[in-house]
CSV table of C-alpha atoms and ligand atoms in Angstrom, one decimal:
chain,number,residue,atom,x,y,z
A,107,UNK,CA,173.2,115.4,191.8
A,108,UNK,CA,170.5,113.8,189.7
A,109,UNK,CA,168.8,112.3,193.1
A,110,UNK,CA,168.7,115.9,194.2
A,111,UNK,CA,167.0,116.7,191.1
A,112,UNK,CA,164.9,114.1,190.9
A,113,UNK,CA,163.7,115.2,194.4
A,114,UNK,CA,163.6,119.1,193.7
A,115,UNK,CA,161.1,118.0,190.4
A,116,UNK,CA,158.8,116.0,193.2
A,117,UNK,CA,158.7,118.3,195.7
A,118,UNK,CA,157.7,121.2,192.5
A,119,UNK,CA,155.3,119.2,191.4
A,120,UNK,CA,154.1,118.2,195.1
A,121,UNK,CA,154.0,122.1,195.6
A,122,UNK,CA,152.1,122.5,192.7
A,123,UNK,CA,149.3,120.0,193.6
A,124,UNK,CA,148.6,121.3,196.9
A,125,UNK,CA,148.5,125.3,195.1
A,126,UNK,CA,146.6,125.4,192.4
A,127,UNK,CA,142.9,126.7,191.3
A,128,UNK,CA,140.3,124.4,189.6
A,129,UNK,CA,141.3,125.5,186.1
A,130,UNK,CA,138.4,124.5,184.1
A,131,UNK,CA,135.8,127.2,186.0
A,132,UNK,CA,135.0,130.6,184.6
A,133,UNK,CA,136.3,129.5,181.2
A,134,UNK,CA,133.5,132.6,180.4
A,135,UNK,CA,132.6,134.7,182.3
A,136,UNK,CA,130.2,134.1,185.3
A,137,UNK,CA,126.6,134.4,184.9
A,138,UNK,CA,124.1,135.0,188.2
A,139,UNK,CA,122.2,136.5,190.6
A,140,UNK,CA,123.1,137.9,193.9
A,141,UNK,CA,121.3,139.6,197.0
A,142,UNK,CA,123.7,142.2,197.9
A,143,UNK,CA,122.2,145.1,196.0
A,144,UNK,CA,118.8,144.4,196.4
A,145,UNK,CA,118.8,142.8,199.9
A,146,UNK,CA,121.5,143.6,201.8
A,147,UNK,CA,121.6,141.6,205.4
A,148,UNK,CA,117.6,140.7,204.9
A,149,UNK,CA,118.6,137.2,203.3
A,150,UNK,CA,116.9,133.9,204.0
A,151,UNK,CA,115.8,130.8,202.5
A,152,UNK,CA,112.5,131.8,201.1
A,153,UNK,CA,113.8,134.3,199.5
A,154,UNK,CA,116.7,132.7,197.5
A,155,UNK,CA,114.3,130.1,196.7
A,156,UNK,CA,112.0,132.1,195.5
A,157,UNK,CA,114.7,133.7,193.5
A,158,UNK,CA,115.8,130.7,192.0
A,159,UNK,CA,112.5,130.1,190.7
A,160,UNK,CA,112.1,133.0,189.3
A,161,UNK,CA,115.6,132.6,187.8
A,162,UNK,CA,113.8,129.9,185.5
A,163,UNK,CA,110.4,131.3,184.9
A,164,UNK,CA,111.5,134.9,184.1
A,165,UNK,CA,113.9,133.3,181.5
A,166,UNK,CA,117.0,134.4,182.5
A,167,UNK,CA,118.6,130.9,183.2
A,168,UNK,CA,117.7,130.4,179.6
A,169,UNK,CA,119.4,133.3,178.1
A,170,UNK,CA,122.6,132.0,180.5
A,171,UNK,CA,122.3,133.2,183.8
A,172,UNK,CA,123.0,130.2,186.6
A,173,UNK,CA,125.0,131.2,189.9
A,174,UNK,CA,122.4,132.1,192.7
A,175,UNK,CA,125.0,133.7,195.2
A,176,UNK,CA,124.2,134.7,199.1
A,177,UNK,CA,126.0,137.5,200.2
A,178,UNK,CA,126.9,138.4,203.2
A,179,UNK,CA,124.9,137.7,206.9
A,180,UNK,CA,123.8,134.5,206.5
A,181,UNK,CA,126.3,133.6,209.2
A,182,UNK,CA,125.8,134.2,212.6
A,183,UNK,CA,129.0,132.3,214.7
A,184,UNK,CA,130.9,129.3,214.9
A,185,UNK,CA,130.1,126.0,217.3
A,186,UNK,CA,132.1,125.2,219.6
A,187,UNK,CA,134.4,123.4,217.0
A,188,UNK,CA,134.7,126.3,214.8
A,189,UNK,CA,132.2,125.1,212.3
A,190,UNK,CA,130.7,128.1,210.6
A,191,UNK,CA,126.5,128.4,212.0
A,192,UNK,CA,124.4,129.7,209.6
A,193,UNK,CA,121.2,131.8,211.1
A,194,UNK,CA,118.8,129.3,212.1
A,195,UNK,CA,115.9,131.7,211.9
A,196,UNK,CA,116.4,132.9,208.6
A,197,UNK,CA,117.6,129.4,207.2
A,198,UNK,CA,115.8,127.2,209.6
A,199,UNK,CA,116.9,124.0,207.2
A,200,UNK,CA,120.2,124.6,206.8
A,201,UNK,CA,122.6,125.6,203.8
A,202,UNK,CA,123.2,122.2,201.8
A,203,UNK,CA,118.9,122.2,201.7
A,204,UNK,CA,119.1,125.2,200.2
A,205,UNK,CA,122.0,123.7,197.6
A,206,UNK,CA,120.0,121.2,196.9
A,207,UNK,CA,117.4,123.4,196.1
A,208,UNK,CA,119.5,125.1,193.9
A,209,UNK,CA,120.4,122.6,192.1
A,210,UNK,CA,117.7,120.5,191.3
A,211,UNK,CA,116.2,123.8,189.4
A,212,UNK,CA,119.5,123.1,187.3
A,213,UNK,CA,121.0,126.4,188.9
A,214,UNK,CA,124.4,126.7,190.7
A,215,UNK,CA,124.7,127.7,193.9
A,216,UNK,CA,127.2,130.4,195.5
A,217,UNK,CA,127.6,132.0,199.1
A,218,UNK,CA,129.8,134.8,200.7
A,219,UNK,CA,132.6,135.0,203.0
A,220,UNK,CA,135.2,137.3,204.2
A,221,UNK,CA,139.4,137.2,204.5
A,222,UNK,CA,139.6,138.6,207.5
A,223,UNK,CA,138.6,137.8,210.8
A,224,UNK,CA,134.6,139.5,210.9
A,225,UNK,CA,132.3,140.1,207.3
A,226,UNK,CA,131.9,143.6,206.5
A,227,UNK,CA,128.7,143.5,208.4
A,228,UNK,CA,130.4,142.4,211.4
A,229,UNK,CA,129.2,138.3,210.8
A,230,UNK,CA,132.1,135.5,211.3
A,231,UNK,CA,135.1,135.8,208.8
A,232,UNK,CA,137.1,133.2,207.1
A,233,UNK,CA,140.7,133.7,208.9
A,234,UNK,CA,141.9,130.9,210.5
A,235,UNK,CA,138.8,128.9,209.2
A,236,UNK,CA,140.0,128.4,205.6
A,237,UNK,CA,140.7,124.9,205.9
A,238,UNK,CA,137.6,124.5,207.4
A,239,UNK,CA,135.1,126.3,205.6
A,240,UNK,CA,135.9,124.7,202.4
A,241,UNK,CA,135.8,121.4,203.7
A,242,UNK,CA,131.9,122.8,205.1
A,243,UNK,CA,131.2,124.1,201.9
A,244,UNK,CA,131.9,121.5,199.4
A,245,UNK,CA,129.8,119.2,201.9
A,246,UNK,CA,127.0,121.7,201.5
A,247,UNK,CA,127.5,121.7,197.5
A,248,UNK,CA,128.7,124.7,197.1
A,249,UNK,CA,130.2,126.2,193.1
A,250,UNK,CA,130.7,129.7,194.0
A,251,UNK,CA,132.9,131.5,196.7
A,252,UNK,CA,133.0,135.5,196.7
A,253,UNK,CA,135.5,136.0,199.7
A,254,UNK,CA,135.3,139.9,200.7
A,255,UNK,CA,138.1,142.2,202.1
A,256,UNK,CA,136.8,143.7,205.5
A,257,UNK,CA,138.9,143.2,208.9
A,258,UNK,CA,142.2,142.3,207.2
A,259,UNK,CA,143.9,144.6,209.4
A,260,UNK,CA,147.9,143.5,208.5
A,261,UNK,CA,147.2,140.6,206.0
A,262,UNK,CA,148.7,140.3,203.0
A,263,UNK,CA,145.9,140.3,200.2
A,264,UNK,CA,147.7,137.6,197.8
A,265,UNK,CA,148.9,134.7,200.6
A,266,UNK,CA,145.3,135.6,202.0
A,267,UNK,CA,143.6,134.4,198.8
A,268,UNK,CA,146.5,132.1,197.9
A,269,UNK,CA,145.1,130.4,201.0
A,270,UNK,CA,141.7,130.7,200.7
A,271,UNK,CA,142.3,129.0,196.5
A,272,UNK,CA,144.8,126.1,198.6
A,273,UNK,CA,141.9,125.2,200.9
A,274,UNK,CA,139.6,124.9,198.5
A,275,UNK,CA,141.6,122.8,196.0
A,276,UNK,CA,142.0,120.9,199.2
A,277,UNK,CA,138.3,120.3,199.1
A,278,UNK,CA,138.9,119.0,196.6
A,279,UNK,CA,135.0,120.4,195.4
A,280,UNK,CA,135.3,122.9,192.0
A,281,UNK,CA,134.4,126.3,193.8
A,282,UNK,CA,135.1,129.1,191.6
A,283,UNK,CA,136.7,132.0,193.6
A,284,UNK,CA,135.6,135.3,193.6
A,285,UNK,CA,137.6,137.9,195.0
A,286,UNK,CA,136.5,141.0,196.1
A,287,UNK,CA,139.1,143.0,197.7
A,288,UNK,CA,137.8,146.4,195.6
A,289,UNK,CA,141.1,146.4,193.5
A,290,UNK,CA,142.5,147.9,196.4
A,291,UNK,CA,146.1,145.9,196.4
A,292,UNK,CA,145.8,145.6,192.3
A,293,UNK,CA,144.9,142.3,192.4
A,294,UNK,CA,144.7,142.3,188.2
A,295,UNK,CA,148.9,141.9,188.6
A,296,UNK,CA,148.6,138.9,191.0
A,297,UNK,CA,145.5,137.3,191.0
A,298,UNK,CA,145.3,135.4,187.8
A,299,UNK,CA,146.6,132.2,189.4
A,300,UNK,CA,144.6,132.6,192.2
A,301,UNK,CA,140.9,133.4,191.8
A,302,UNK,CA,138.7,133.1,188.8
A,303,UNK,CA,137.5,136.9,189.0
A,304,UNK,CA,138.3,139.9,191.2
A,305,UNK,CA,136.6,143.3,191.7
A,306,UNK,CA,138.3,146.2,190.2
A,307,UNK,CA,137.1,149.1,192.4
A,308,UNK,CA,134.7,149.7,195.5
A,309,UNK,CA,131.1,149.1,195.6
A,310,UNK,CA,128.5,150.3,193.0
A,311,UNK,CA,125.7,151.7,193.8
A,312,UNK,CA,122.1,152.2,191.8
A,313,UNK,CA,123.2,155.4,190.0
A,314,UNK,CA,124.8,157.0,186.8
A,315,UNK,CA,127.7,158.6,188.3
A,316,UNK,CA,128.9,155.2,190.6
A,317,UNK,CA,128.3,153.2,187.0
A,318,UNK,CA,129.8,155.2,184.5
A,319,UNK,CA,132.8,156.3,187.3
A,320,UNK,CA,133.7,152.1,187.9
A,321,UNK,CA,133.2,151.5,184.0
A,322,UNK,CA,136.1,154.3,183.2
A,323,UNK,CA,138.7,152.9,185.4
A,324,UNK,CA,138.7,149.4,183.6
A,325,UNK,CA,139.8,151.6,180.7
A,326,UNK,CA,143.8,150.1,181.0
A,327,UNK,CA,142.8,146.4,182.4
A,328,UNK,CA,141.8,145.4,179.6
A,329,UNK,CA,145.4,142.8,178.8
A,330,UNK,CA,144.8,141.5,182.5
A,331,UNK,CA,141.1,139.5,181.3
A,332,UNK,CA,141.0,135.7,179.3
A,333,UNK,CA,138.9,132.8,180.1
A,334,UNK,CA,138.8,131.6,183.8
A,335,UNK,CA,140.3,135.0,185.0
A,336,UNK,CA,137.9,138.1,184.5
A,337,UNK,CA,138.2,141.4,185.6
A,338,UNK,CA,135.4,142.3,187.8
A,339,UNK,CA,134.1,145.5,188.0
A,340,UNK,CA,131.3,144.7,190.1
A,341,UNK,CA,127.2,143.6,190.5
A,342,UNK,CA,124.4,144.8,188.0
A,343,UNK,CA,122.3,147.3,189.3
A,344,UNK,CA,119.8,146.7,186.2
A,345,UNK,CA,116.4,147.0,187.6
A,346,UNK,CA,116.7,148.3,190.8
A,347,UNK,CA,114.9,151.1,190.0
A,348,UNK,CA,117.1,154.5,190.0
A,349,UNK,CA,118.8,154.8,186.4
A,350,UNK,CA,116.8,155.5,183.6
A,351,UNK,CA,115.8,152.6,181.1
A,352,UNK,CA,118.2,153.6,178.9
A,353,UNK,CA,121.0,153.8,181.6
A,354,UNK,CA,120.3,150.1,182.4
A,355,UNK,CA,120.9,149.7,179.0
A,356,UNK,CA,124.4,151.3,178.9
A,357,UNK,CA,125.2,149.4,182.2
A,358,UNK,CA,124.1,146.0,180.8
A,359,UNK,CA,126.2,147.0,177.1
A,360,UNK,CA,129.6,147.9,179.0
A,361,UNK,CA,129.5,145.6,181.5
A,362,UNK,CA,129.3,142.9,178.2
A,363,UNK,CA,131.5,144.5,176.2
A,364,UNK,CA,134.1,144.6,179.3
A,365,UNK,CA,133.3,140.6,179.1
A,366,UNK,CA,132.7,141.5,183.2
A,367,UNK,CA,130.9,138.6,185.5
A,368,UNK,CA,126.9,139.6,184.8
A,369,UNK,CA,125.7,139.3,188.7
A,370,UNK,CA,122.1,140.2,188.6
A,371,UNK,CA,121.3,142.3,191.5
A,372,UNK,CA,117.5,143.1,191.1
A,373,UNK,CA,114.5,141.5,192.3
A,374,UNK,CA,113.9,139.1,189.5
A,375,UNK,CA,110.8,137.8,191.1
A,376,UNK,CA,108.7,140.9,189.8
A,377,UNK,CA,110.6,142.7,187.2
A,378,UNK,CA,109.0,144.5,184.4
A,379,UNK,CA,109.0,143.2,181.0
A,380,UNK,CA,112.1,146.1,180.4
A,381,UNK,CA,113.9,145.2,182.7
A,382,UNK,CA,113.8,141.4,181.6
A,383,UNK,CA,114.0,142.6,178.1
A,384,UNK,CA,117.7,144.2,179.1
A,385,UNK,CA,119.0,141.6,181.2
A,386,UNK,CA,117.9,139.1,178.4
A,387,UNK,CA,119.6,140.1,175.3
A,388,UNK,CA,120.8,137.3,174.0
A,389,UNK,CA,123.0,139.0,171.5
A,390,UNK,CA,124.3,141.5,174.0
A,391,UNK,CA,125.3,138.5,176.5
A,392,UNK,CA,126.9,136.9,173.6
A,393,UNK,CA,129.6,139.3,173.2
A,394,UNK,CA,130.0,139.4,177.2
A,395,UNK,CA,130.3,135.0,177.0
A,396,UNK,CA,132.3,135.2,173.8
A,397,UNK,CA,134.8,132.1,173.8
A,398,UNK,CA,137.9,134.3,173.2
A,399,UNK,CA,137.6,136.1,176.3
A,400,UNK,CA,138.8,139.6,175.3
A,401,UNK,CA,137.9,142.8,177.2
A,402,UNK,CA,137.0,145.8,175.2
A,403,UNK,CA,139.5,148.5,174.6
A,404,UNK,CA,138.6,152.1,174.1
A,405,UNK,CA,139.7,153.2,170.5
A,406,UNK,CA,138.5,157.1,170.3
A,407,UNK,CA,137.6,159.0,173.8
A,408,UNK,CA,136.4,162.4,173.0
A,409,UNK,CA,135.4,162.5,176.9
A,410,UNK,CA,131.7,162.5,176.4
A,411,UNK,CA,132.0,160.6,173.3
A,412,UNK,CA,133.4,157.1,173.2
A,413,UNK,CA,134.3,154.5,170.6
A,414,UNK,CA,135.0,151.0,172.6
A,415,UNK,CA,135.5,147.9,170.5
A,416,UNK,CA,135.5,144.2,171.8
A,417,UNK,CA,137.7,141.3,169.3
A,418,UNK,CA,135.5,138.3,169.4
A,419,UNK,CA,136.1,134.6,168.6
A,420,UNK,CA,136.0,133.8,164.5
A,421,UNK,CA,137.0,137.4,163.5
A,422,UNK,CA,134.2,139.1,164.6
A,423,UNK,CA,134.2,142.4,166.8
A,424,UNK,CA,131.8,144.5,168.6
A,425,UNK,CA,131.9,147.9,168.4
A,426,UNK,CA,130.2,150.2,170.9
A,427,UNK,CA,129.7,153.6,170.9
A,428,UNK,CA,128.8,155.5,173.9
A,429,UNK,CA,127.7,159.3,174.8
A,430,UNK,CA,128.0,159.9,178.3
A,431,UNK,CA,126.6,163.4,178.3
A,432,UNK,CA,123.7,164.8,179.5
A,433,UNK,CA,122.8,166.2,175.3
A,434,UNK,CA,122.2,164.6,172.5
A,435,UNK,CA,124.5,164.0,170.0
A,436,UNK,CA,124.9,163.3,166.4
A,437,UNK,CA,128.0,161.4,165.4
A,438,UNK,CA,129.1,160.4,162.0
A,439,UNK,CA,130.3,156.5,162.0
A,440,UNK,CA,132.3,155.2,159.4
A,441,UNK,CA,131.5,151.6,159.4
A,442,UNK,CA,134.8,150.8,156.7
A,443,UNK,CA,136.6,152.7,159.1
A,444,UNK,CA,135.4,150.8,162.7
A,445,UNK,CA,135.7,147.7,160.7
A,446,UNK,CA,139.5,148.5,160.6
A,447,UNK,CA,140.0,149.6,164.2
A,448,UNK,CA,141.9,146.4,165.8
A,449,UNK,CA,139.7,145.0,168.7
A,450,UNK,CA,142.5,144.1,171.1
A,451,UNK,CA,144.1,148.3,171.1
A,452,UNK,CA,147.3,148.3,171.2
A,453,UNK,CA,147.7,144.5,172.2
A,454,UNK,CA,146.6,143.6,168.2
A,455,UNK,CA,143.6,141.8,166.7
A,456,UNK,CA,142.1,141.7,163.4
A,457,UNK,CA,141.0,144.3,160.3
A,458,UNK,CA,138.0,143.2,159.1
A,459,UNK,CA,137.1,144.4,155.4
A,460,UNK,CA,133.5,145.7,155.9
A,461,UNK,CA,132.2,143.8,152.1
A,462,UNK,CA,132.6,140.6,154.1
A,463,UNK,CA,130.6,141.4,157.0
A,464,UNK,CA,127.3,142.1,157.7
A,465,UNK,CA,126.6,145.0,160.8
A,466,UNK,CA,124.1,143.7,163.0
A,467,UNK,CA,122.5,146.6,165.6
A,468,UNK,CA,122.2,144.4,169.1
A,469,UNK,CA,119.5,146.7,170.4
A,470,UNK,CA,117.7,147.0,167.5
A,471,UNK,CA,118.0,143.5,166.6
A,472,UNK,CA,118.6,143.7,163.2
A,473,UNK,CA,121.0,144.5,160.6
A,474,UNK,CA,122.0,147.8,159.3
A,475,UNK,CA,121.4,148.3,155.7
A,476,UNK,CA,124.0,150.5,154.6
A,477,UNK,CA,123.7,152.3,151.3
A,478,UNK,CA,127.1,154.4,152.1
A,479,UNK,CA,129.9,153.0,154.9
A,480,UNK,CA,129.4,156.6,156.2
A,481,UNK,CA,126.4,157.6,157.9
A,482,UNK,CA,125.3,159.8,161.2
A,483,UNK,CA,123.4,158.7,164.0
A,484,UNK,CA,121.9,160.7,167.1
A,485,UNK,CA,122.9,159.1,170.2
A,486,UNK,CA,120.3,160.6,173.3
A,487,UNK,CA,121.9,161.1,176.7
A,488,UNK,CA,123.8,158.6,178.6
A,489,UNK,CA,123.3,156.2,175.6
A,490,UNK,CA,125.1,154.0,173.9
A,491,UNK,CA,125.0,151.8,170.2
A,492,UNK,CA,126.7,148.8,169.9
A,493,UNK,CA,126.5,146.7,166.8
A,494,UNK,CA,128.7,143.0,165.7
A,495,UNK,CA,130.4,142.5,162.9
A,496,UNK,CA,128.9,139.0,161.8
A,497,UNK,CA,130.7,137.1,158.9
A,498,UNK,CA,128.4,137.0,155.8
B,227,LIG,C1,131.4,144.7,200.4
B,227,LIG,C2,131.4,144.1,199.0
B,227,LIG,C3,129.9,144.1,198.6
B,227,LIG,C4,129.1,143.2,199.6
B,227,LIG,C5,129.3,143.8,201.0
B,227,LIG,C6,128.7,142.9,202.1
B,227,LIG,O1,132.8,144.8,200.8
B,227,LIG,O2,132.1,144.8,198.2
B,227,LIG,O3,129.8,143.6,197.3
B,227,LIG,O4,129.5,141.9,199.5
B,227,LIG,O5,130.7,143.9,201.3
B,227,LIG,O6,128.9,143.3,203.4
């Protein structure tokens, strides 16, 4: 009986060995750039080289940014012993130079594959290949894996992935995992164990509506985030040219106060100095990379008028209030009162009393000086305000 044990305990632990994802990824979460939303399929070297440099000189490796990610295309078939071929045109040196490229700028480096058995633009998918491909891409140097959803046909979304994590752990190369199946099989319930993030929803696109539609349906996945498993709710669009400034702004705020992967998805190489400006708050990222990991819950929804607050490490919070109308509106905000509202909803986290904090406005950059806890602010259209609690 206690041989049989014995043996049941080895074989767990054997089990657990072979399935298992690198644990000490994504322990915040992850901070990049990648060419879907700008690009599409017109990828190549040059260009993510040039993007890498400009990753460094426009300073947003600095303020945290370091994942350059390929999407999809830059495959074009497999050899005649399966090896995935990367266009030779487009990448006329090969994948691992462009690693190493990468990664001498002191920048990770991610690429794109697909579950099933074709990409969603038709290029050569992953199925059957897992094995495989993770062998090819840990010799290339790869850190970052988005693995897409098209061509499934019958699979099963979690063994799919569950495979994909197994072949990379058998890679034995850290690769975080990014899945992207468009929350379409609730991957939130099942994923945790699996993949270090996973997309929420179906694709954004450059506009107010697609934005503000994805952020509303993180609204109840909030308990589902913590470090090295992130709810994703999908690329930046900040700077790509079709929201207002001060939609990009909203975008960038709720994306961080969601504590959702930041993928840049704008040309960084010639952005304007607002752009840059948004996608380099320091203070704004901070609440996004904040070591406990909490997603924010909404406290007050008035429909157009949100309250959303964000627990943060060391009893701090942010708090962020956002008008999603097309008016102006004046609110009154009781800053005793926010500093009561418990970050984590329902779930808990702390009251704060407001004497020993100071309120820091992470637009404005500075601190509110508050003569009463009561006071009323305008908020213009498709705005928001978002301001930490810092410990005096
Ligand atoms: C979609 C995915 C996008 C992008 C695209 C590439 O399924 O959600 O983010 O990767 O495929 O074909």
């Amino acid at each position: 009986m206690k041989k049989l044990l014995f043996s049941y305990l080895l074989i767990c632990i054997a089990g657990n060995v072979q399935g298992q994802k690198f644990d000490q990824l994504a322990k915040t979460p992850p901070m990049g750039w990648n060419s879907w939303n700008k690009f599409g399929c017109n990828v190549s070297d040059s260009l993510i080289m040039s993007m890498a440099d400009a990753m460094v000189s426009s300073g947003m490796k600095e303020a945290g940014f370091e994942y350059i990610v390929i999407d999809d295309c830059w495959q074009v078939a497999r050899d005649e012993n399966g090896e995935i071929v990367a266009d030779k045109v487009c990448f006329p040196n090969g994948i691992k130079y462009l690693a190493d490229y990468i990664h001498s700028k002191g920048l990770k480096f991610g690429i794109y594959s697909c579950a099933g058995s074709l990409t969603c633009e038709k290029r050569p998918g992953a199925l059957g290949h897992e094995y495989q491909d993770a062998r090819t891409y840990a010799r290339w140097g790869v850190d970052y894996l988005k693995e897409d959803w098209c061509n499934t046909t019958t699979q099963d979304a979690k063994s799919s992935y569950t495979n994909m994590r197994d072949a990379l752990f058998a890679a034995k190369r850290p690769i975080v995992l990014s899945i992207c199946e468009w929350g379409s099989n609730k991957p939130w319930e099942w994923a945790s164990p699996i993949g270090h993030l996973w997309r929420t929803t179906g694709d954004i696109n450059d506009s107010w509506n697609s934005m503000i539609g994805i952020f509303e349906k993180q609204k109840d996945l909030a308990r589902y985030a913590g470090p090295g498993h992130w709810n994703d709710p999908d690329m930046l669009e900040v700077g790509n040219g079709k929201m207002t400034l001060e939609e990009y702004k909203t975008h960038f705020t709720l994306w961080c106060m969601l504590a959702a992967p930041l993928m840049s998805g704008n040309d960084l190489r010639n952005m304007s100095n607002d752009y840059r400006m948004i996608l380099t708050n320091k203070e704004v990222i901070a609440l996004d990379q904040d070591t406990l990991g909490r997603q924010a819950t909404c406290y007050r929804d008035n429909g157009d008028y949100q309250i959303w607050v964000k627990q943060l490490a060391g009893n701090e919070k942010a708090v962020c209030l956002l008008n999603k109308s097309d008016e102006k509106k004046t609110v009154q905000v009781d800053f005793n009162l926010l500093s009561q509202i418990r970050g984590m909803g329902r779930f808990g986290g702390q009251q704060l009393k407001l004497e020993d904090y100071r309120v820091r406005d992470l637009w404005e950059h500075k601190d509110l000086t508050m003569k009463e806890s009561t006071v009323y602010m305008e908020l213009i259209p498709h705005s928001v305000k978002v301001f930490r609690f810092i410990k005096k």
